CSV table of C-alpha atoms in Angstrom, one decimal:
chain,number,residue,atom,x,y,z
A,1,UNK,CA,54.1,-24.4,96.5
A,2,UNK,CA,55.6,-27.8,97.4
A,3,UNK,CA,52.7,-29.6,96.2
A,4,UNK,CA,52.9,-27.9,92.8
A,5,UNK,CA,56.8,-29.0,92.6
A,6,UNK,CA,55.3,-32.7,93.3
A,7,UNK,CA,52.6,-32.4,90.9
A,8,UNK,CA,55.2,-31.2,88.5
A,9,UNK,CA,57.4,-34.5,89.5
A,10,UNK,CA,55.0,-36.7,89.0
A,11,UNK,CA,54.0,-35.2,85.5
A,12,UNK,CA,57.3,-35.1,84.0
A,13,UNK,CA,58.2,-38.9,85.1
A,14,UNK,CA,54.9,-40.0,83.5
A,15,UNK,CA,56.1,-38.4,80.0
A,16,UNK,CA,59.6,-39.8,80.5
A,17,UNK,CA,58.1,-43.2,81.1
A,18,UNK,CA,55.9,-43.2,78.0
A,19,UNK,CA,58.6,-42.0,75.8
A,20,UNK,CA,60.8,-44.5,77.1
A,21,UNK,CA,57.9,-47.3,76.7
A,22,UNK,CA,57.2,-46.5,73.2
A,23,UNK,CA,60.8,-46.3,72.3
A,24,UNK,CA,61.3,-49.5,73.3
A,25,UNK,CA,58.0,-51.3,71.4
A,26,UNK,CA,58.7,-49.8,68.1
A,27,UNK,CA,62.5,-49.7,68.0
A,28,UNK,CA,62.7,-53.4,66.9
A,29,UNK,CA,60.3,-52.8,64.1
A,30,UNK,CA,62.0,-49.3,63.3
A,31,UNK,CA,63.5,-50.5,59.7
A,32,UNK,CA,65.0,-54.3,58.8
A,33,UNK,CA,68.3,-56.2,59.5
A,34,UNK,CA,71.7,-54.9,57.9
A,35,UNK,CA,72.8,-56.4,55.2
A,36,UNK,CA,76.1,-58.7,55.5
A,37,UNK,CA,78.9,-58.1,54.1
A,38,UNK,CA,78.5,-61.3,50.8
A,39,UNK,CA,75.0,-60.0,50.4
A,40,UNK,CA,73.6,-57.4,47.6
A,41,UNK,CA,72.8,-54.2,48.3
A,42,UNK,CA,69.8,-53.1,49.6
A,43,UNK,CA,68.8,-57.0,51.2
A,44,UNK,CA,68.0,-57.6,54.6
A,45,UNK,CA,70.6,-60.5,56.3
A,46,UNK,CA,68.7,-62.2,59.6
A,47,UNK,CA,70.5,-64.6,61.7
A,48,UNK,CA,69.1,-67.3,64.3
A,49,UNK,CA,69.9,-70.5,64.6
A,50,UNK,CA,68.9,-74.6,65.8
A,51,UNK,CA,71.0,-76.7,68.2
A,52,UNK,CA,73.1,-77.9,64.9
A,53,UNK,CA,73.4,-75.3,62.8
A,54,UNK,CA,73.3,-71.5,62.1
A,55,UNK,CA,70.9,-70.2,59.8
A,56,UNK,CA,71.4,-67.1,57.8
A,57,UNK,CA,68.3,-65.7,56.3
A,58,UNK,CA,69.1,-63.0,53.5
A,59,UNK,CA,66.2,-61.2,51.2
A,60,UNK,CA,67.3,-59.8,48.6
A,61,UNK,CA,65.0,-57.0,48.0
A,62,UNK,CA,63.0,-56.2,51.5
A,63,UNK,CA,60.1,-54.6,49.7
A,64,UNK,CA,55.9,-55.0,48.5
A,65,UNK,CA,56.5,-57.7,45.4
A,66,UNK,CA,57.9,-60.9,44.6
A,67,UNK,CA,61.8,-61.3,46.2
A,68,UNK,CA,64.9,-63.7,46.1
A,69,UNK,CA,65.2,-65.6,49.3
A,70,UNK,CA,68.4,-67.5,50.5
A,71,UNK,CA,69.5,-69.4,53.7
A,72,UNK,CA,72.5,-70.7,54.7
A,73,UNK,CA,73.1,-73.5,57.3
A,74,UNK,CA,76.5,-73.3,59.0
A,75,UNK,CA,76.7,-77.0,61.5
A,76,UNK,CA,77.6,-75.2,64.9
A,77,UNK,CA,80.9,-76.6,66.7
A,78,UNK,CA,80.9,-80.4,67.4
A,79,UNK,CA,77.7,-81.0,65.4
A,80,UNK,CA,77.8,-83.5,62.6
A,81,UNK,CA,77.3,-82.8,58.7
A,82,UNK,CA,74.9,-85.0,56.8
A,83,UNK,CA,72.9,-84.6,53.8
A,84,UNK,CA,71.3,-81.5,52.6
A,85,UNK,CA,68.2,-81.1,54.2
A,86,UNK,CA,65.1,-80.0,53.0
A,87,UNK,CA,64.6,-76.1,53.4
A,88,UNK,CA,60.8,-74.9,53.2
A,89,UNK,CA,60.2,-71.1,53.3
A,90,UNK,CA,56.9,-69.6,53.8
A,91,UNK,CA,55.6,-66.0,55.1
A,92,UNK,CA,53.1,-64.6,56.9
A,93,UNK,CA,51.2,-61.1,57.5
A,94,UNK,CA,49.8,-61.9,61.2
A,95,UNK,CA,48.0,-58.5,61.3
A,96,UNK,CA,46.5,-58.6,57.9
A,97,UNK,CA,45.5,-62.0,57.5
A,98,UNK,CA,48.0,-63.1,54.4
A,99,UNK,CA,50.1,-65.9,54.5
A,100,UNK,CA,52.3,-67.3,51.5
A,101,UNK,CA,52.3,-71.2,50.9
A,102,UNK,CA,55.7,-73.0,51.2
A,103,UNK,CA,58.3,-72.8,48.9
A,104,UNK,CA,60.6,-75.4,48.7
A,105,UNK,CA,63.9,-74.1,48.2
A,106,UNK,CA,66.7,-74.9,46.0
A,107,UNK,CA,69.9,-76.2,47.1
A,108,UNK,CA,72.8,-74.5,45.4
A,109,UNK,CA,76.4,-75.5,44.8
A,110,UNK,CA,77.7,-73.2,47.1
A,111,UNK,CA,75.9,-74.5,50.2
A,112,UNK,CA,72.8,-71.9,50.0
A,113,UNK,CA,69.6,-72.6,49.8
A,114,UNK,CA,67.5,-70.1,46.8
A,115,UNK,CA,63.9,-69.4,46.3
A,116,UNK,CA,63.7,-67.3,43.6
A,117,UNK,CA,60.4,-65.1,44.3
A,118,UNK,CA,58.5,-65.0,47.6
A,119,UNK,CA,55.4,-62.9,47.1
A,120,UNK,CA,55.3,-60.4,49.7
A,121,UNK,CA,52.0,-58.6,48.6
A,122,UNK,CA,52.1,-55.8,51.2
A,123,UNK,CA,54.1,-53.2,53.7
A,124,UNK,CA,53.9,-54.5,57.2
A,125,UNK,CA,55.8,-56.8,60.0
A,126,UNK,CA,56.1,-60.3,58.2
A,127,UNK,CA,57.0,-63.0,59.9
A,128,UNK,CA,59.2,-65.5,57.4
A,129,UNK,CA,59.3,-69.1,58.3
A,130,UNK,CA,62.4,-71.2,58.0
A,131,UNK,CA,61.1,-75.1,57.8
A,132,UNK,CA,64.5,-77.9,58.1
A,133,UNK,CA,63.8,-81.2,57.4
A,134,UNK,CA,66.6,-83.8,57.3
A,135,UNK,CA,64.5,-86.9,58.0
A,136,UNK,CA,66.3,-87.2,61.5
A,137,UNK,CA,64.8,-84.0,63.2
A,138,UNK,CA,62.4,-81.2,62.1
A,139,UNK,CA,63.7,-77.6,63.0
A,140,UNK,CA,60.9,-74.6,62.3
A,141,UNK,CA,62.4,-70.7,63.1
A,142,UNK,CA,61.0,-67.4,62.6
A,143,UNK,CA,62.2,-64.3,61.6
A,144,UNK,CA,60.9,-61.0,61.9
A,145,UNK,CA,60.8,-58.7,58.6
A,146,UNK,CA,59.5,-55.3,58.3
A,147,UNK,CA,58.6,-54.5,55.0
A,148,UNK,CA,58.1,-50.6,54.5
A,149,UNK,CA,55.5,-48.6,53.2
């Protein structure tokens, strides 16, 4: 009897831990970033950031087809302004094989910087990749999208 009541033990924790595990490898890919609170409804707002600066990544429509992409650079505390840099924005579809070439983006008056359609040709876990170039230092980040079926 008290071997069956260990068996049992042992059983149960196993499921518990695989339930648990697989929670926690597909939570972060479970649906995309919230939108802030300036962006349109129905985008996807990402934040990360450099040494310098902030960067806000908001797509504005987080599905299969060509979207509006925008990043802000807020200078963190104590770090100088300069010029506008140079913002590149690429993608790419790591388990599929695509990638979409750069896109130089437009600076706008309000401090954003706008590409107006990045192809996302399919669902899946994109990565996007932020490029900063200000001629002093070259900043690359990635950010994580999940584009649903």
């Amino acid at each position: 009897m008290r071997r069956r009541f260990l068996i049992a033990a042992v059983v149960l924790a196993a499921i518990l831990l695989t339930a648990l595990s697989v929670h926690a490898l597909w939570a972060p890919w479970s649906g995309t970033a919230q939108p802030a609170s300036d962006a349109p409804p129905g985008s996807a707002t990402l934040t990360g950031g450099t040494a310098r600066e902030t960067v806000t990544l908001t797509v504005a429509t987080p599905v299969t087809g060509a979207t509006a992409v925008d990043v802000r650079l807020a200078p963190r505390e104590g770090a100088s302004g300069g010029p506008a840099p140079v913002v590149t924005i690429s993608a790419v579809l790591p388990t599929a094989g695509h990638a979409v070439p750069d896109h130089t983006a437009v600076w706008a008056a309000d401090g954003r910087h706008h590409v107006a359609a990045l192809p996302l040709m399919m669902a899946g876990r994109w990565q996007i990749l932020i490029a900063i170039d200000d001629g002093d230092r070259h900043s690359r980040l990635v950010f994580p999208l999940v584009i649903p079926r």
